[in-house]
Every structure is written in C-alpha cells, then in structure tokens.
Amino acid sequence: MNALSADSSSVIDALTAHVALIDGDGEILAVNLAWRHFYDSNGCHLPNYGLGCNYLELLAPLAAQAENPAASEDNRIARTVLEGLRSVLDGRATRFQLEYPCHAPHEQRWFLLTVTPFAPGYRIRAVVSHENITALKQAEERTRMQALRVAGSFASTVESIALAIEKRDPYTAGHQRQVAALAGEIGRIMGLSEERRFGLHLGASIHDIGKISVPAEILNRPGVLSEPEFSIIRQHAQTGYEILRGIDFPWPIADIVQQHHERLDGSGYPLGLHAEEICLEARIVAVADVFDAIISHRPYRPGHALHEAIEELQRGRGKIYDSTVVDAGMQFFTEVSPEWHRLHRETNLPIPTLQL
Ligand SMILES: [Fe+2]
C-alpha cells in the first residue's frame, strides 16, 4: 500500500468491491483488503497479490486469443476489458463498466467491473473495481422467469379466445392470424421492442373478437349490406373492447381491439379518435387489417391484387393511416414473397414465445 497514505488505505480497505489502483502504464500500485481476500480464497497465483504487475500485460495474452475461432468467453471478456482500460488511461473515456460472469466450480458468480480515472496530479491514474453482483443477477433471472411465466399465461388466454372464434368463424380466425403476423413484421421494421411486439401480436390475434356477436348471415353475406347491417358489424370493435377490458393485460390489448377501425382524421369508429389519440399498436393493426382484407379471398369474391392494397394504403397515408406505419408496411409488402400471405393464412401458427 505504499502508493497510499494510511488513511487512504483504510478507506479502500473498507470497500466490499475488489479494488486495484493502477498508474498510467497499467502497473498495479495498490490493492485493497477485499482484493487480497478474493485472491486467497480463489487460489490466484500472482506474487504479492499482483502488486507491481502490469494489469494490461496480464490481460494481453488472454485478449490476443479473442480472434481465434476457438476463443472462450474469458478471451472475449479480456479483450473488452483491455480496450476499456486503455480508453480510460488514454483519456478517451470518462468511465468503463462491464458486467461479466466469473463462475467458480462450486457457484455461479457475476461481477461488475468499473474503471474510473483518478484525479490528475497523482501517480495513480485509474481505480479498477470488481463488485460482486451475483445476488442482483440472480434476482434479475428470477424476475425474468416470472415474466416469462406470466407472458405464457396471457398467450394461452389469447390462444383460447382465438380458438373459440375459429370454431364459429374460420374466415375471421384466418384473418386475425394473418393480421397478427403482418402487424408483428411492421412492428419489427419500426423498431418496437420485443416485449411491445409480443403485446401487439396478442392484440392483433383477437382484434375481431367482437364479431362473435354479429349474426353469421350478416358476416358472410355477399353483396351490398344495408345501413342497419353495417351498423351491427361496426359494433364489433366496441363489443370486443367490452369482452376484454376486464382482463388486466400488461399490454393495451382491449384498446387495440377497440381502436383498430379508428382513422387519423377522426372518420373511424367507434369513438372517432384522431391521430395520436389512437394507440400506436391500433394504428399498426389498422394498416395490417386493411391490407389483408383487400387481398383476401371471400366466399363471394376473389381477393384483390397486391398492388390494389398498396394503392389504398398509399392513398390514405398520413390522412387516415399513420404514415410511419404505412412506410414500414410498404417496406415489408414489397420485400416478401407472394407466398407469404397464403402460408400464414393456412398455417395455424402458434403465438411466438416472448424472449426476455
Ligand atoms: Fe375489425
């Protein structure tokens, strides 16, 4: 501890993190008590706890192997730490941090490495600290597993609802699957988080659930519908909302269902919402819904051509349909194979598993 006064030594010895103080070349000038205990209990073999050794030179041989195809995780961590240490010592970074695993034969452990530059005017140039964060990582893992279980329960709930629709109305079931797949792709292109896309997919999978209250003879009747018949069909968005609003989903599922026929200019239903009043997920489902409805075959008419659906969305871009959503949709519609639509409709795809 000759680089430090007795008082300073006491201060770093009181820390629970393993701390080393290094100079501008990477030489280890001082280490604290926790560092020495860690060395003793883990059978580390550097003389004098590494004092006088060069931290950069200790890492260099391990880091050099990182490019090797057979490199281990330790090699990659060493390279990252070496680069981080150099960036702080060179003044290119004000701090470097890395969470890394450091598993022992008898336990799984994680540490948080923090490299902080030391105040100018001293031989010490950086403080290297390794904090044991195993308890925190284990808590994170428990939370992640719990969230996965909850997400699985919600997905099962939605699958059951979708199955109930399928039994009565196979067309709507196929349409919902297709819209869910399309909406998910649009969400991916828009950069939505995986967790948000999962909710989007669930909502889209049952967006027409309210149609179970529409008589089948109206739902599938060819020809022009009367105004009272249209009025009954339009009720499905609000009916779906009322069916779902009592379920406490962590995603806006009931809102997606209620708002998927809303339009940016307020001309939609059931509430006549405008622009941002419509939740983003519902704006995405709206575009996917219109696209699928136009190109799908119905018992009383063949599906329209892909370009007709694209033209409809382009006509309404920024007026009734969200322009960002339409642009993402265009990117997808023009990228994919023409077979994509048929495959998704005819395959009973399970709801994807949420990866957290
Ligand atoms: Fe609908």
Coordinates of C-alpha atoms and ligand atoms in Angstrom, one line a residue:
M1 CA 0.0 0.0 0.0
N2 CA 3.0 2.3 -0.4
A3 CA 1.1 4.3 -3.1
L4 CA -1.4 5.4 -0.4
S5 CA -1.3 7.1 2.9
A6 CA -2.5 5.0 5.9
D7 CA -5.9 6.9 5.9
S8 CA -6.4 6.2 2.2
S9 CA -5.6 2.6 2.7
S10 CA -8.2 2.3 5.4
V11 CA -10.8 3.9 3.1
I12 CA -10.3 1.4 0.2
D13 CA -9.9 -1.5 2.7
A14 CA -13.4 -0.7 3.9
L15 CA -14.9 -1.2 0.4
T16 CA -16.6 -4.5 -0.4
A17 CA -15.5 -4.4 -4.1
H18 CA -12.1 -5.7 -5.0
V19 CA -10.1 -2.6 -5.8
A20 CA -6.8 -2.1 -7.6
L21 CA -5.1 1.3 -8.2
I22 CA -3.0 1.5 -11.4
D23 CA -0.7 4.0 -12.9
G24 CA -0.7 5.4 -16.5
D25 CA 1.1 2.3 -17.9
G26 CA -1.2 -0.1 -16.1
E27 CA 1.1 -1.1 -13.2
I28 CA -0.8 -2.1 -10.1
L29 CA 0.2 0.3 -7.4
A30 CA -2.1 -0.8 -4.6
V31 CA -4.9 -3.3 -3.9
N32 CA -7.4 -3.4 -1.0
L33 CA -8.3 -6.0 1.6
A34 CA -11.2 -7.4 -0.4
W35 CA -8.9 -7.9 -3.4
R36 CA -6.4 -9.8 -1.2
H37 CA -9.2 -12.0 0.3
F38 CA -10.5 -12.8 -3.2
Y39 CA -7.0 -13.8 -4.2
D40 CA -6.5 -16.0 -1.2
S41 CA -9.9 -17.7 -1.5
N42 CA -9.7 -18.3 -5.2
G43 CA -6.2 -19.7 -5.4
C44 CA -4.8 -16.9 -7.6
H45 CA -1.1 -17.2 -8.2
L46 CA 0.3 -13.8 -8.9
P47 CA 3.1 -12.8 -6.5
N48 CA 2.2 -10.3 -3.8
Y49 CA -1.5 -10.1 -4.9
G50 CA -0.4 -8.7 -8.3
L51 CA 1.3 -5.6 -6.8
G52 CA 3.9 -4.4 -9.2
C53 CA 2.4 -6.4 -12.1
N54 CA 1.1 -4.7 -15.2
Y55 CA -2.7 -5.0 -15.5
L56 CA -2.6 -4.5 -19.3
E57 CA 0.1 -7.1 -19.7
L58 CA -1.8 -9.6 -17.6
L59 CA -4.8 -9.3 -19.9
A60 CA -3.0 -9.1 -23.2
P61 CA -2.2 -12.8 -23.8
L62 CA -5.9 -13.8 -23.0
A63 CA -7.2 -10.9 -25.1
A64 CA -5.0 -11.9 -28.0
Q65 CA -6.8 -15.2 -28.3
A66 CA -10.2 -13.5 -28.8
E67 CA -9.9 -13.5 -32.6
N68 CA -9.2 -17.2 -32.6
P69 CA -12.3 -19.2 -33.7
A70 CA -11.9 -21.4 -30.6
A71 CA -11.8 -18.4 -28.3
S72 CA -13.5 -18.7 -25.0
E73 CA -15.8 -16.2 -23.3
D74 CA -12.9 -15.4 -21.0
N75 CA -10.8 -14.4 -24.1
R76 CA -13.6 -12.0 -25.3
I77 CA -14.1 -10.5 -21.8
A78 CA -10.3 -10.0 -21.5
R79 CA -10.2 -8.1 -24.9
T80 CA -13.2 -5.9 -23.9
V81 CA -11.6 -5.1 -20.5
L82 CA -8.2 -4.4 -22.1
E83 CA -9.8 -2.0 -24.6
G84 CA -11.9 -0.4 -21.8
L85 CA -8.9 0.1 -19.5
R86 CA -6.9 1.6 -22.3
S87 CA -9.7 4.0 -23.2
V88 CA -9.8 5.3 -19.7
L89 CA -6.0 5.6 -19.3
D90 CA -5.8 7.4 -22.7
G91 CA -8.4 9.9 -21.6
R92 CA -10.8 8.7 -24.4
A93 CA -13.4 7.6 -21.9
T94 CA -14.5 9.0 -18.6
R95 CA -15.5 5.6 -17.3
F96 CA -15.7 2.0 -18.3
Q97 CA -18.1 -0.6 -17.0
L98 CA -18.7 -4.2 -17.8
E99 CA -20.8 -6.9 -16.2
Y100 CA -19.1 -10.3 -16.6
P101 CA -19.5 -13.9 -15.3
C102 CA -16.7 -15.2 -13.2
H103 CA -18.0 -18.7 -12.3
A104 CA -16.3 -20.8 -9.7
P105 CA -16.6 -24.6 -9.7
H106 CA -19.0 -24.5 -6.8
E107 CA -21.1 -21.4 -7.7
Q108 CA -22.2 -19.1 -10.5
R109 CA -20.9 -15.6 -9.9
W110 CA -21.1 -12.3 -11.7
F111 CA -19.1 -9.1 -11.2
L112 CA -19.4 -5.5 -12.3
L113 CA -16.1 -4.1 -13.4
T114 CA -15.8 -0.3 -13.1
V115 CA -12.7 1.6 -14.3
T116 CA -12.7 5.2 -13.1
P117 CA -9.9 7.8 -13.9
F118 CA -8.1 9.1 -10.9
A119 CA -7.7 12.9 -10.2
P120 CA -4.9 14.5 -12.2
G121 CA -1.6 15.2 -10.5
Y122 CA -1.1 11.7 -8.9
R123 CA 0.9 8.7 -10.0
I124 CA -2.4 6.7 -9.7
R125 CA -4.2 7.1 -13.0
A126 CA -7.2 4.8 -12.6
V127 CA -9.3 2.9 -10.0
V128 CA -10.2 -0.6 -11.1
S129 CA -13.0 -2.1 -9.0
H130 CA -14.8 -5.5 -9.3
E131 CA -18.1 -5.6 -7.4
N132 CA -19.8 -9.0 -6.8
I133 CA -23.3 -8.6 -8.3
T134 CA -24.3 -12.2 -8.1
A135 CA -27.4 -11.6 -5.9
L136 CA -28.6 -8.9 -8.2
K137 CA -28.2 -11.1 -11.3
Q138 CA -30.0 -14.0 -9.6
A139 CA -32.9 -11.6 -8.7
E140 CA -33.0 -10.4 -12.3
E141 CA -33.1 -14.0 -13.5
R142 CA -36.0 -14.8 -11.1
T143 CA -37.9 -11.7 -12.4
R144 CA -37.2 -12.7 -16.0
M145 CA -38.5 -16.3 -15.4
Q146 CA -41.6 -14.9 -13.6
A147 CA -42.3 -12.5 -16.5
L148 CA -42.0 -15.4 -19.0
R149 CA -44.5 -17.5 -17.0
V150 CA -46.9 -14.5 -16.9
A151 CA -46.4 -13.9 -20.6
G152 CA -47.1 -17.6 -21.3
S153 CA -50.4 -17.4 -19.3
F154 CA -51.5 -14.4 -21.3
A155 CA -50.6 -16.0 -24.6
S156 CA -52.6 -19.1 -23.5
T157 CA -55.6 -16.9 -22.7
V158 CA -55.4 -15.3 -26.1
E159 CA -55.0 -18.6 -27.9
S160 CA -58.1 -19.9 -26.1
I161 CA -60.1 -16.9 -27.2
A162 CA -58.8 -17.2 -30.8
L163 CA -59.8 -20.9 -30.8
A164 CA -63.3 -20.0 -29.7
I165 CA -63.5 -17.6 -32.7
E166 CA -62.1 -20.3 -35.0
K167 CA -64.8 -22.7 -34.1
R168 CA -67.5 -20.3 -35.2
D169 CA -65.9 -18.3 -37.9
P170 CA -62.9 -19.8 -39.7
Y171 CA -62.5 -16.8 -42.0
T172 CA -62.1 -14.4 -39.1
A173 CA -59.7 -16.7 -37.4
G174 CA -57.5 -16.9 -40.5
H175 CA -57.8 -13.1 -41.0
Q176 CA -56.7 -12.5 -37.4
R177 CA -53.7 -14.8 -37.7
Q178 CA -52.6 -13.0 -40.9
V179 CA -53.1 -9.6 -39.4
A180 CA -51.1 -10.6 -36.3
A181 CA -48.2 -11.8 -38.4
L182 CA -48.3 -8.7 -40.6
A183 CA -48.5 -6.4 -37.6
G184 CA -45.6 -8.1 -36.0
E185 CA -43.5 -7.6 -39.1
I186 CA -44.4 -3.9 -39.3
G187 CA -43.6 -3.5 -35.6
R188 CA -40.2 -5.2 -36.2
I189 CA -39.4 -2.8 -39.1
M190 CA -40.5 0.2 -36.9
G191 CA -38.0 -1.0 -34.2
L192 CA -40.6 -1.7 -31.5
S193 CA -39.2 -3.7 -28.5
E194 CA -39.7 -7.4 -28.5
E195 CA -41.9 -7.1 -25.4
R196 CA -44.1 -4.5 -27.1
R197 CA -44.4 -6.6 -30.3
F198 CA -45.5 -9.5 -28.2
G199 CA -48.4 -7.5 -26.9
L200 CA -49.1 -6.2 -30.4
H201 CA -49.2 -9.8 -31.7
L202 CA -51.6 -10.8 -28.9
G203 CA -54.0 -7.9 -29.6
A204 CA -53.9 -8.4 -33.4
S205 CA -54.6 -12.1 -32.9
I206 CA -58.0 -11.4 -31.4
H207 CA -58.7 -7.9 -32.8
D208 CA -62.1 -9.0 -34.3
I209 CA -63.3 -11.0 -31.3
G210 CA -66.3 -8.7 -31.1
K211 CA -67.6 -10.3 -34.4
I212 CA -68.9 -13.3 -32.3
S213 CA -71.9 -11.0 -31.6
V214 CA -72.5 -10.5 -35.3
P215 CA -75.0 -12.9 -36.9
A216 CA -73.2 -15.3 -39.4
E217 CA -75.7 -14.4 -42.2
I218 CA -74.6 -10.8 -42.0
L219 CA -70.9 -11.5 -41.6
N220 CA -70.6 -13.6 -44.7
R221 CA -73.4 -12.3 -46.8
P222 CA -72.4 -11.4 -50.4
G223 CA -73.5 -8.1 -52.0
V224 CA -74.1 -4.7 -50.6
L225 CA -75.1 -4.6 -46.9
S226 CA -77.8 -2.3 -45.7
E227 CA -77.0 0.5 -43.3
P228 CA -78.6 -1.3 -40.3
E229 CA -76.4 -4.4 -41.2
F230 CA -73.3 -2.2 -41.4
S231 CA -74.2 -0.7 -38.1
I232 CA -74.3 -4.1 -36.5
I233 CA -70.9 -5.0 -38.0
R234 CA -69.4 -1.8 -36.8
Q235 CA -70.4 -2.6 -33.2
H236 CA -67.8 -5.4 -33.1
A237 CA -64.9 -3.1 -32.1
Q238 CA -66.7 -1.8 -29.1
T239 CA -68.1 -5.3 -28.3
G240 CA -64.5 -6.7 -28.4
Y241 CA -63.4 -4.0 -26.0
E242 CA -66.1 -4.8 -23.6
I243 CA -65.2 -8.5 -23.7
L244 CA -61.6 -7.9 -22.9
R245 CA -61.4 -4.8 -20.8
G246 CA -61.8 -6.8 -17.6
I247 CA -58.6 -8.8 -18.2
D248 CA -55.6 -7.0 -16.8
F249 CA -53.1 -7.5 -19.6
P250 CA -49.8 -5.7 -19.3
W251 CA -50.3 -4.5 -22.9
P252 CA -53.1 -2.4 -24.4
I253 CA -55.0 -5.4 -25.8
A254 CA -58.5 -4.0 -25.2
D255 CA -57.5 -0.6 -26.7
I256 CA -56.1 -2.3 -29.8
V257 CA -59.3 -4.2 -30.3
Q258 CA -61.5 -1.1 -29.7
Q259 CA -59.4 1.2 -31.9
H260 CA -58.4 -0.9 -34.9
H261 CA -61.1 0.8 -37.1
E262 CA -60.2 4.4 -35.9
R263 CA -58.7 6.6 -38.5
L264 CA -56.3 9.5 -38.1
D265 CA -58.8 12.1 -39.4
G266 CA -61.5 11.1 -37.0
S267 CA -63.6 9.3 -39.6
G268 CA -63.2 5.9 -38.0
Y269 CA -65.3 4.1 -35.3
P270 CA -66.4 3.6 -32.6
L271 CA -65.0 6.7 -30.9
G272 CA -63.9 8.9 -33.8
L273 CA -60.5 9.3 -32.3
H274 CA -57.8 11.4 -34.1
A275 CA -54.1 10.7 -34.8
E276 CA -52.2 10.2 -31.6
E277 CA -55.3 9.6 -29.6
I278 CA -55.2 6.2 -31.3
C279 CA -52.7 3.9 -29.7
L280 CA -49.7 3.0 -31.9
E281 CA -50.5 -0.7 -31.8
A282 CA -54.0 0.0 -33.1
R283 CA -52.6 2.2 -35.9
I284 CA -50.4 -0.7 -36.9
V285 CA -53.2 -3.3 -36.7
A286 CA -55.4 -0.9 -38.8
V287 CA -52.9 -1.0 -41.7
A288 CA -52.3 -4.7 -41.5
D289 CA -56.1 -5.2 -41.3
V290 CA -56.9 -3.2 -44.4
F291 CA -54.1 -4.8 -46.3
D292 CA -55.3 -8.3 -45.5
A293 CA -59.0 -7.5 -46.1
I294 CA -58.3 -6.3 -49.6
I295 CA -56.1 -9.1 -50.8
S296 CA -58.1 -12.0 -49.1
H297 CA -60.5 -14.2 -50.9
R298 CA -64.0 -14.2 -49.6
P299 CA -66.8 -16.8 -50.3
Y300 CA -68.5 -14.2 -52.5
R301 CA -65.5 -12.5 -54.2
P302 CA -61.8 -13.3 -55.1
G303 CA -59.1 -11.4 -53.4
H304 CA -57.9 -8.2 -55.0
A305 CA -54.3 -7.8 -56.3
L306 CA -51.5 -6.9 -54.0
H307 CA -51.0 -3.5 -55.9
E308 CA -54.6 -2.5 -55.1
A309 CA -54.0 -2.9 -51.4
I310 CA -50.8 -1.0 -51.7
E311 CA -52.5 1.8 -53.6
E312 CA -55.2 2.0 -51.0
L313 CA -52.7 2.4 -48.2
Q314 CA -50.7 5.0 -50.2
R315 CA -53.9 7.0 -50.8
G316 CA -54.6 7.1 -47.1
R317 CA -51.0 7.6 -46.0
G318 CA -50.9 10.4 -43.4
K319 CA -54.6 11.1 -43.9
I320 CA -56.3 8.1 -42.4
Y321 CA -53.4 5.7 -41.9
D322 CA -50.2 6.5 -39.9
S323 CA -47.6 7.4 -42.4
T324 CA -44.7 5.7 -40.5
V325 CA -46.8 2.5 -40.2
V326 CA -47.7 2.6 -43.9
D327 CA -44.0 3.2 -44.8
A328 CA -42.9 0.2 -42.7
G329 CA -45.8 -1.8 -44.2
M330 CA -44.7 -0.9 -47.8
Q331 CA -41.1 -2.0 -46.9
F332 CA -42.5 -5.3 -45.9
F333 CA -45.1 -5.8 -48.6
T334 CA -42.6 -5.1 -51.3
E335 CA -39.9 -7.3 -49.7
V336 CA -41.8 -10.5 -49.1
S337 CA -42.6 -13.5 -51.3
P338 CA -46.1 -13.5 -52.7
E339 CA -46.4 -16.9 -51.0
W340 CA -46.1 -15.3 -47.6
H341 CA -49.7 -14.3 -47.3
R342 CA -51.1 -17.7 -48.3
L343 CA -48.7 -19.6 -45.9
H344 CA -49.7 -17.5 -42.9
R345 CA -53.4 -17.8 -43.5
E346 CA -53.3 -21.5 -44.0
T347 CA -51.0 -22.4 -41.2
N348 CA -52.2 -22.3 -37.6
L349 CA -49.1 -20.5 -36.3
P350 CA -48.7 -20.5 -32.6
I351 CA -48.2 -17.2 -30.9
P352 CA -44.4 -16.7 -30.7
T353 CA -42.6 -17.1 -27.4
L354 CA -41.5 -13.9 -25.8
Q355 CA -37.8 -13.8 -25.4
L356 CA -36.8 -11.6 -22.4
Ligands
FE1 FE -62.4 -5.4 -37.4

